[in-house]
Coordinates of N, CA and C in Angstrom, one line a residue:
M1 N 6.4 -21.9 -9.2 CA 7.0 -20.6 -9.5 C 6.3 -19.5 -8.6
R2 N 7.1 -18.5 -8.2 CA 6.6 -17.4 -7.5 C 7.0 -16.1 -8.2
I3 N 6.1 -15.1 -8.1 CA 6.5 -13.8 -8.7 C 6.4 -12.8 -7.6
A4 N 7.4 -12.0 -7.4 CA 7.4 -10.9 -6.4 C 6.7 -9.7 -7.0
V5 N 5.8 -9.2 -6.2 CA 4.9 -8.1 -6.7 C 5.3 -6.8 -5.9
F6 N 5.7 -5.8 -6.6 CA 6.0 -4.5 -5.9 C 4.9 -3.6 -6.2
T7 N 4.3 -3.0 -5.2 CA 3.1 -2.1 -5.4 C 2.9 -1.2 -4.2
G8 N 1.9 -0.3 -4.4 CA 1.7 0.7 -3.4 C 1.0 0.3 -2.1
S9 N 1.2 1.1 -1.1 CA 0.5 1.0 0.2 C -0.7 1.9 0.2
R10 N -1.0 2.5 -0.9 CA -2.2 3.3 -1.0 C -3.1 2.7 -2.1
P11 N -4.4 2.9 -2.0 CA -5.3 2.2 -2.9 C -5.3 2.7 -4.3
G12 N -5.0 3.9 -4.6 CA -5.1 4.4 -6.0 C -6.5 4.4 -6.5
P13 N -6.6 4.7 -7.8 CA -7.9 4.7 -8.5 C -8.5 3.3 -8.6
E14 N -9.8 3.3 -8.7 CA -10.6 2.1 -8.8 C -10.1 1.2 -10.0
S15 N -9.7 1.8 -11.1 CA -9.3 0.9 -12.2 C -8.0 0.2 -11.9
H16 N -7.1 0.9 -11.1 CA -5.9 0.2 -10.6 C -6.2 -0.9 -9.7
R17 N -7.1 -0.7 -8.7 CA -7.5 -1.8 -7.8 C -8.1 -3.0 -8.5
Q18 N -8.9 -2.7 -9.5 CA -9.4 -3.8 -10.3 C -8.4 -4.6 -11.1
A19 N -7.4 -3.9 -11.7 CA -6.4 -4.6 -12.4 C -5.5 -5.4 -11.5
V20 N -5.2 -4.8 -10.3 CA -4.3 -5.5 -9.4 C -5.0 -6.7 -8.8
A21 N -6.3 -6.6 -8.5 CA -7.0 -7.8 -8.1 C -7.1 -8.9 -9.1
A22 N -7.3 -8.5 -10.4 CA -7.3 -9.4 -11.5 C -5.9 -10.1 -11.6
L23 N -4.9 -9.4 -11.4 CA -3.5 -10.0 -11.5 C -3.4 -11.0 -10.4
G24 N -3.7 -10.7 -9.1 CA -3.6 -11.6 -8.0 C -4.4 -12.9 -8.3
T25 N -5.7 -12.7 -8.8 CA -6.5 -13.8 -9.1 C -5.9 -14.7 -10.2
G26 N -5.5 -14.0 -11.3 CA -4.9 -14.7 -12.4 C -3.6 -15.5 -12.1
L27 N -2.8 -14.9 -11.3 CA -1.6 -15.7 -10.9 C -2.0 -16.9 -10.0
A28 N -2.9 -16.7 -9.1 CA -3.3 -17.9 -8.3 C -4.0 -19.0 -9.1
E29 N -4.8 -18.6 -10.1 CA -5.5 -19.6 -10.9 C -4.5 -20.3 -11.8
A30 N -3.3 -19.7 -12.1 CA -2.3 -20.3 -12.9 C -1.3 -21.1 -12.1
G31 N -1.5 -21.1 -10.8 CA -0.7 -21.9 -9.9 C 0.6 -21.2 -9.6
V32 N 0.7 -19.9 -9.7 CA 1.9 -19.1 -9.5 C 1.7 -18.4 -8.1
G33 N 2.7 -18.5 -7.3 CA 2.6 -17.9 -6.0 C 3.0 -16.4 -6.0
V34 N 2.5 -15.7 -5.1 CA 2.8 -14.2 -5.0 C 3.7 -14.0 -3.8
V35 N 4.8 -13.3 -4.0 CA 5.6 -12.8 -2.9 C 5.5 -11.3 -2.9
Y36 N 5.2 -10.7 -1.7 CA 5.0 -9.3 -1.7 C 5.4 -8.8 -0.3
G37 N 5.2 -7.5 -0.1 CA 5.6 -6.8 1.1 C 4.9 -7.1 2.4
G38 N 3.9 -7.9 2.4 CA 3.3 -8.4 3.6 C 2.3 -7.5 4.3
G39 N 1.9 -6.4 3.7 CA 1.0 -5.4 4.2 C -0.4 -5.7 3.9
H40 N -1.4 -5.2 4.7 CA -2.8 -5.3 4.4 C -3.4 -4.1 3.8
V41 N -2.6 -3.0 3.6 CA -3.1 -1.7 3.1 C -2.8 -1.5 1.6
G42 N -3.6 -0.7 1.0 CA -3.4 -0.3 -0.4 C -3.5 -1.4 -1.4
L43 N -2.8 -1.2 -2.5 CA -2.7 -2.2 -3.5 C -2.0 -3.5 -3.0
M44 N -1.1 -3.4 -2.0 CA -0.5 -4.5 -1.5 C -1.5 -5.5 -0.9
G45 N -2.4 -4.9 -0.1 CA -3.5 -5.8 0.4 C -4.4 -6.3 -0.6
T46 N -4.7 -5.5 -1.7 CA -5.6 -5.9 -2.8 C -5.1 -7.1 -3.5
V47 N -3.8 -7.1 -3.9 CA -3.2 -8.2 -4.6 C -3.2 -9.5 -3.7
A48 N -2.8 -9.3 -2.5 CA -2.8 -10.5 -1.6 C -4.2 -11.1 -1.3
D49 N -5.1 -10.2 -1.1 CA -6.5 -10.7 -0.8 C -7.1 -11.4 -2.1
A50 N -6.8 -10.9 -3.2 CA -7.3 -11.5 -4.5 C -6.7 -12.9 -4.7
A51 N -5.4 -13.0 -4.5 CA -4.7 -14.3 -4.7 C -5.1 -15.3 -3.6
L52 N -5.3 -14.8 -2.4 CA -5.8 -15.7 -1.3 C -7.2 -16.2 -1.6
A53 N -8.0 -15.3 -2.1 CA -9.4 -15.7 -2.3 C -9.5 -16.7 -3.5
A54 N -8.5 -16.7 -4.4 CA -8.5 -17.6 -5.5 C -7.8 -18.9 -5.1
G55 N -7.4 -19.1 -3.9 CA -6.7 -20.3 -3.4 C -5.2 -20.3 -3.7
G56 N -4.6 -19.1 -4.0 CA -3.2 -19.1 -4.3 C -2.3 -19.0 -3.1
E57 N -1.0 -19.3 -3.4 CA 0.0 -19.2 -2.3 C 0.4 -17.7 -2.3
V58 N 0.5 -17.2 -1.1 CA 0.9 -15.8 -0.9 C 1.9 -15.8 0.3
V59 N 3.1 -15.2 0.0 CA 4.1 -15.1 1.0 C 4.4 -13.6 1.2
G60 N 4.2 -13.2 2.5 CA 4.5 -11.8 2.8 C 5.9 -11.7 3.5
V61 N 6.6 -10.7 3.2 CA 7.9 -10.4 3.8 C 7.8 -8.9 4.3
I62 N 7.9 -8.8 5.6 CA 7.7 -7.4 6.1 C 8.7 -7.1 7.2
P63 N 9.2 -5.9 7.3 CA 10.2 -5.6 8.3 C 9.4 -5.4 9.7
Q64 N 10.1 -5.6 10.7 CA 9.6 -5.5 12.1 C 8.9 -4.2 12.4
H65 N 9.5 -3.1 11.9 CA 8.9 -1.8 12.2 C 7.5 -1.6 11.6
L66 N 7.3 -2.2 10.5 CA 5.9 -2.2 9.9 C 4.9 -3.1 10.7
V67 N 5.4 -4.2 11.2 CA 4.6 -5.0 12.1 C 4.2 -4.2 13.3
D68 N 5.2 -3.5 13.9 CA 4.9 -2.7 15.0 C 3.9 -1.6 14.8
D69 N 3.8 -1.1 13.5 CA 2.9 -0.1 13.1 C 1.5 -0.7 12.7
E70 N 1.4 -2.1 12.9 CA 0.1 -2.8 12.7 C -0.3 -2.8 11.2
L71 N 0.7 -2.9 10.3 CA 0.5 -2.9 8.9 C 0.5 -4.3 8.3
A72 N 0.9 -5.3 9.1 CA 1.0 -6.7 8.6 C -0.4 -7.2 8.2
H73 N -0.4 -8.0 7.2 CA -1.7 -8.6 6.8 C -2.0 -9.8 7.7
P74 N -3.1 -9.7 8.4 CA -3.4 -10.7 9.4 C -3.9 -12.1 8.9
G75 N -4.2 -12.1 7.6 CA -4.7 -13.3 7.0 C -3.8 -14.2 6.2
L76 N -2.5 -13.9 6.3 CA -1.5 -14.6 5.5 C -1.1 -15.9 6.2
P77 N -1.1 -17.0 5.4 CA -0.6 -18.2 6.0 C 0.9 -18.2 6.2
R78 N 1.6 -17.4 5.5 CA 3.0 -17.3 5.6 C 3.5 -15.9 5.6
L79 N 3.9 -15.4 6.7 CA 4.4 -14.0 6.8 C 5.8 -14.1 7.5
E80 N 6.8 -13.7 6.8 CA 8.2 -13.6 7.3 C 8.5 -12.2 7.8
V81 N 8.9 -12.1 9.0 CA 9.3 -10.8 9.6 C 10.8 -10.7 9.6
V82 N 11.3 -9.6 9.0 CA 12.7 -9.4 8.9 C 13.1 -8.1 9.6
P83 N 14.4 -7.9 9.9 CA 14.8 -6.8 10.6 C 14.7 -5.4 9.9
S84 N 14.8 -5.4 8.6 CA 14.9 -4.1 7.9 C 14.3 -4.2 6.5
M85 N 14.2 -3.0 5.9 CA 13.8 -2.9 4.5 C 14.8 -3.6 3.6
H86 N 16.1 -3.5 3.9 CA 17.1 -4.1 3.1 C 16.9 -5.6 3.1
E87 N 16.7 -6.2 4.2 CA 16.5 -7.7 4.3 C 15.2 -8.1 3.6
R88 N 14.2 -7.2 3.7 CA 12.9 -7.5 3.0 C 13.1 -7.7 1.5
K89 N 13.8 -6.8 0.9 CA 14.1 -6.9 -0.6 C 14.9 -8.1 -0.9
A90 N 16.0 -8.3 -0.1 CA 16.8 -9.5 -0.3 C 16.1 -10.8 -0.2
R91 N 15.2 -10.9 0.8 CA 14.4 -12.1 1.0 C 13.4 -12.3 -0.1
M92 N 12.8 -11.2 -0.5 CA 11.8 -11.3 -1.7 C 12.5 -11.8 -2.9
T93 N 13.7 -11.3 -3.1 CA 14.5 -11.7 -4.3 C 14.9 -13.2 -4.2
E94 N 15.2 -13.7 -3.0 CA 15.5 -15.1 -2.8 C 14.2 -16.0 -3.1
L95 N 13.1 -15.5 -2.7 CA 11.9 -16.3 -2.8 C 11.2 -16.3 -4.2
A96 N 11.6 -15.3 -5.0 CA 10.9 -15.0 -6.3 C 11.6 -15.6 -7.5
D97 N 10.9 -16.0 -8.5 CA 11.5 -16.4 -9.8 C 11.4 -15.2 -10.8
A98 N 10.6 -14.2 -10.5 CA 10.4 -13.1 -11.4 C 9.8 -11.9 -10.6
F99 N 9.8 -10.7 -11.2 CA 9.3 -9.5 -10.5 C 8.4 -8.8 -11.4
V100 N 7.4 -8.2 -10.8 CA 6.5 -7.3 -11.5 C 6.2 -6.1 -10.6
A101 N 6.3 -4.9 -11.2 CA 5.9 -3.7 -10.5 C 4.6 -3.2 -11.0
L102 N 3.7 -3.0 -10.0 CA 2.3 -2.5 -10.2 C 2.4 -1.0 -9.9
P103 N 1.3 -0.3 -10.1 CA 1.3 1.1 -9.7 C 1.7 1.3 -8.3
G104 N 2.4 2.3 -8.0 CA 2.8 2.7 -6.6 C 3.6 4.0 -6.7
A105 N 4.4 4.2 -5.6 CA 5.1 5.4 -5.5 C 6.6 5.2 -5.3
A106 N 7.2 5.9 -4.4 CA 8.7 5.9 -4.2 C 9.2 4.5 -3.9
G107 N 8.5 3.8 -2.9 CA 8.9 2.5 -2.5 C 8.8 1.5 -3.6
T108 N 7.8 1.6 -4.4 CA 7.6 0.7 -5.6 C 8.8 0.9 -6.6
L109 N 9.1 2.2 -6.9 CA 10.2 2.5 -7.8 C 11.5 2.0 -7.2
E110 N 11.7 2.2 -6.0 CA 13.0 1.7 -5.4 C 13.1 0.2 -5.5
E111 N 12.0 -0.6 -5.2 CA 12.1 -2.0 -5.4 C 12.3 -2.4 -6.8
L112 N 11.6 -1.8 -7.7 CA 11.7 -2.1 -9.2 C 13.1 -1.9 -9.6
F113 N 13.7 -0.7 -9.3 CA 15.0 -0.4 -9.8 C 16.1 -1.3 -9.2
E114 N 15.9 -1.6 -8.0 CA 16.9 -2.5 -7.4 C 16.9 -3.9 -8.0
A115 N 15.7 -4.5 -8.2 CA 15.6 -5.8 -8.9 C 16.1 -5.7 -10.3
W116 N 15.8 -4.7 -11.0 CA 16.2 -4.5 -12.4 C 17.8 -4.4 -12.5
T117 N 18.3 -3.5 -11.6 CA 19.8 -3.3 -11.5 C 20.5 -4.5 -11.1
W118 N 20.0 -5.3 -10.2 CA 20.7 -6.5 -9.8 C 20.8 -7.5 -10.9
G119 N 19.7 -7.5 -11.8 CA 19.8 -8.3 -13.0 C 20.8 -7.9 -13.9
M120 N 20.9 -6.6 -14.1 CA 22.0 -6.0 -15.0 C 23.4 -6.4 -14.6
L121 N 23.6 -6.4 -13.3 CA 24.9 -6.7 -12.7 C 25.2 -8.2 -12.5
G122 N 24.2 -9.0 -12.9 CA 24.4 -10.4 -12.9 C 24.2 -11.1 -11.5
L123 N 23.6 -10.3 -10.6 CA 23.3 -10.9 -9.3 C 22.1 -11.8 -9.3
H124 N 21.3 -11.8 -10.4 CA 20.2 -12.7 -10.7 C 20.0 -12.6 -12.2
A125 N 19.2 -13.6 -12.7 CA 18.9 -13.6 -14.1 C 17.3 -13.8 -14.2
K126 N 16.6 -13.1 -13.4 CA 15.2 -13.2 -13.3 C 14.5 -12.1 -14.1
P127 N 13.3 -12.4 -14.7 CA 12.6 -11.4 -15.5 C 12.0 -10.3 -14.5
V128 N 12.0 -9.1 -15.1 CA 11.4 -7.9 -14.4 C 10.4 -7.3 -15.4
A129 N 9.2 -7.0 -14.9 CA 8.2 -6.5 -15.7 C 7.4 -5.4 -15.0
L130 N 6.7 -4.6 -15.8 CA 5.8 -3.5 -15.3 C 4.4 -3.9 -15.7
L131 N 3.4 -3.8 -14.8 CA 2.0 -4.0 -15.1 C 1.5 -2.6 -15.4
D132 N 1.3 -2.3 -16.7 CA 1.0 -0.9 -17.2 C -0.5 -0.7 -17.2
V133 N -1.1 -0.3 -16.1 CA -2.5 -0.1 -15.9 C -2.8 1.4 -16.3
D134 N -3.7 1.6 -17.2 CA -4.0 2.9 -17.7 C -2.8 3.8 -18.1
G135 N -1.8 3.1 -18.7 CA -0.6 3.9 -19.1 C 0.2 4.4 -17.9
F136 N 0.0 3.8 -16.7 CA 0.7 4.3 -15.6 C 2.2 4.5 -15.7
W137 N 2.9 3.5 -16.4 CA 4.3 3.4 -16.5 C 4.8 4.2 -17.8
Q138 N 4.0 4.7 -18.6 CA 4.4 5.3 -19.9 C 5.4 6.5 -19.6
P139 N 5.1 7.4 -18.7 CA 6.1 8.5 -18.5 C 7.5 7.9 -18.0
L140 N 7.5 6.9 -17.2 CA 8.8 6.3 -16.8 C 9.5 5.7 -18.0
L141 N 8.7 5.0 -18.8 CA 9.3 4.3 -20.0 C 9.9 5.4 -20.9
A142 N 9.2 6.5 -21.1 CA 9.7 7.6 -21.9 C 11.0 8.1 -21.3
Q143 N 11.1 8.3 -20.0 CA 12.4 8.7 -19.4 C 13.5 7.7 -19.6
L144 N 13.2 6.4 -19.5 CA 14.2 5.4 -19.7 C 14.6 5.4 -21.1
G145 N 13.7 5.6 -22.1 CA 14.0 5.7 -23.5 C 15.0 6.9 -23.7
R146 N 14.8 8.0 -23.0 CA 15.7 9.1 -23.1 C 17.1 8.7 -22.6
M147 N 17.1 8.0 -21.5 CA 18.4 7.5 -21.0 C 19.1 6.6 -22.0
A148 N 18.4 5.8 -22.7 CA 19.0 4.9 -23.7 C 19.4 5.8 -24.9
D149 N 18.6 6.7 -25.3 CA 19.0 7.6 -26.4 C 20.2 8.4 -26.2
D150 N 20.4 8.8 -24.9 CA 21.6 9.6 -24.5 C 22.8 8.8 -24.2
G151 N 22.6 7.4 -24.2 CA 23.8 6.6 -24.0 C 24.0 6.1 -22.5
Y152 N 23.1 6.5 -21.7 CA 23.3 6.1 -20.2 C 22.8 4.7 -19.9
L153 N 21.9 4.2 -20.8 CA 21.3 2.9 -20.5 C 21.4 2.1 -21.8
E154 N 21.9 0.9 -21.8 CA 21.9 0.1 -23.0 C 20.5 -0.3 -23.4
R155 N 20.2 -0.1 -24.7 CA 18.9 -0.4 -25.2 C 18.4 -1.8 -24.9
R156 N 19.4 -2.8 -24.9 CA 19.0 -4.2 -24.6 C 18.5 -4.3 -23.2
R157 N 18.9 -3.5 -22.3 CA 18.4 -3.5 -20.9 C 17.0 -3.0 -20.9
L158 N 16.7 -2.0 -21.6 CA 15.4 -1.5 -21.6 C 14.4 -2.5 -22.4
D159 N 14.9 -3.0 -23.4 CA 14.1 -4.0 -24.2 C 13.8 -5.3 -23.4
A160 N 14.7 -5.6 -22.4 CA 14.5 -6.8 -21.5 C 13.4 -6.5 -20.4
L161 N 13.1 -5.3 -20.2 CA 12.1 -4.9 -19.2 C 10.7 -5.2 -19.8
G162 N 9.9 -6.1 -19.2 CA 8.6 -6.4 -19.8 C 7.6 -5.4 -19.4
V163 N 6.7 -5.1 -20.4 CA 5.6 -4.2 -20.2 C 4.3 -5.0 -20.5
V164 N 3.5 -5.3 -19.5 CA 2.4 -6.2 -19.6 C 1.1 -5.5 -19.1
R165 N -0.1 -6.1 -19.5 CA -1.4 -5.6 -19.1 C -2.1 -6.5 -18.2
D166 N -1.8 -7.7 -18.1 CA -2.5 -8.6 -17.2 C -1.7 -9.9 -16.9
A167 N -2.3 -10.8 -16.1 CA -1.5 -12.0 -15.7 C -1.1 -12.8 -16.9
G168 N -2.0 -13.0 -17.9 CA -1.6 -13.8 -19.0 C -0.4 -13.3 -19.7
E169 N -0.4 -12.0 -20.0 CA 0.8 -11.4 -20.6 C 2.0 -11.5 -19.8
L170 N 1.9 -11.3 -18.5 CA 3.0 -11.5 -17.5 C 3.6 -12.9 -17.6
L171 N 2.7 -13.9 -17.5 CA 3.2 -15.2 -17.5 C 3.9 -15.6 -18.9
A172 N 3.3 -15.1 -20.0 CA 3.9 -15.3 -21.3 C 5.3 -14.6 -21.4
F173 N 5.4 -13.4 -20.8 CA 6.7 -12.7 -20.8 C 7.7 -13.5 -20.0
V174 N 7.3 -14.0 -18.8 CA 8.2 -14.8 -18.0 C 8.7 -16.1 -18.7
A175 N 7.7 -16.8 -19.3 CA 8.0 -18.0 -20.0 C 9.0 -17.8 -21.1
G176 N 8.9 -16.7 -21.8 CA 9.8 -16.5 -23.0 C 11.0 -15.6 -22.7
Y177 N 11.3 -15.3 -21.4 CA 12.3 -14.4 -21.1 C 13.7 -15.0 -21.3
E178 N 14.6 -14.2 -22.0 CA 16.0 -14.5 -22.2 C 16.8 -13.3 -21.5
H179 N 17.5 -13.7 -20.5 CA 18.3 -12.6 -19.8 C 19.5 -12.2 -20.6
P180 N 19.6 -10.9 -20.8 CA 20.8 -10.4 -21.5 C 22.1 -10.6 -20.7
P181 N 23.2 -10.7 -21.3 CA 24.5 -10.8 -20.5 C 24.6 -9.7 -19.5
R182 N 25.3 -10.1 -18.4 CA 25.4 -9.1 -17.4 C 26.2 -7.9 -17.9
K183 N 26.1 -6.8 -17.3 CA 26.7 -5.6 -17.7 C 28.3 -5.8 -17.7
W184 N 28.9 -5.4 -18.8 CA 30.3 -5.5 -19.1 C 30.8 -7.0 -19.2
A185 N 29.9 -7.9 -19.3 CA 30.3 -9.3 -19.4 C 31.0 -9.6 -20.7
D186 N 30.8 -8.7 -21.7 CA 31.4 -9.0 -23.0 C 32.9 -8.5 -23.1
G187 N 33.4 -8.1 -21.9 CA 34.8 -7.7 -21.8 C 35.1 -6.3 -22.1
R188 N 34.1 -5.6 -22.6 CA 34.3 -4.1 -22.8 C 34.3 -3.4 -21.5
P189 N 35.2 -2.5 -21.4 CA 35.2 -1.6 -20.2 C 34.1 -0.6 -20.2
P190 N 33.8 0.0 -19.1 CA 32.7 1.0 -19.2 C 33.2 2.2 -20.1
P191 N 32.2 2.8 -20.8 CA 32.6 3.9 -21.7 C 33.3 5.0 -20.9
R192 N 34.2 5.7 -21.5 CA 34.9 6.8 -20.8 C 34.4 8.1 -21.5
A193 N 34.4 9.2 -20.7 CA 34.0 10.5 -21.2 C 35.0 11.0 -22.1

């Protein structure tokens, strides 16, 4: 099994670096491979380094323009270079059996929402989770709750999004995951205004 990790290219606070390193180590020790964005910087580099140090499989997928900017991790046994950010996400989705978003910024959010949305639309049936370090994801979860309360997001979609604190909780979530039916698969048309 492999889990795609979405996270930041900046280091963030020390507590985040420790939690991300522990996740990389925990996944490697459990025999779970890491698929990630292929960079050596920030939390991306932290999770890769930790998994590699623990003897784990790490697959990096990076677009050529980031290789040109010298951001590729030099110590990866497997680094796939793709033409664009779009191909990067598609390839990571192909390689992964599940997804987890760690602390990060706009790119992390974009990857998270694409993976989660693709699941809603039935393009895959893979679990998606958030590693909630120091309550990092709580403001987003509150906003998603508001979206569900206001009828924009089905509650079952929000309930299917895992919120975990460590590798053990992530692996338990993945093992017990049941994918909800794809959006509108029950034959109901989209709600009308």
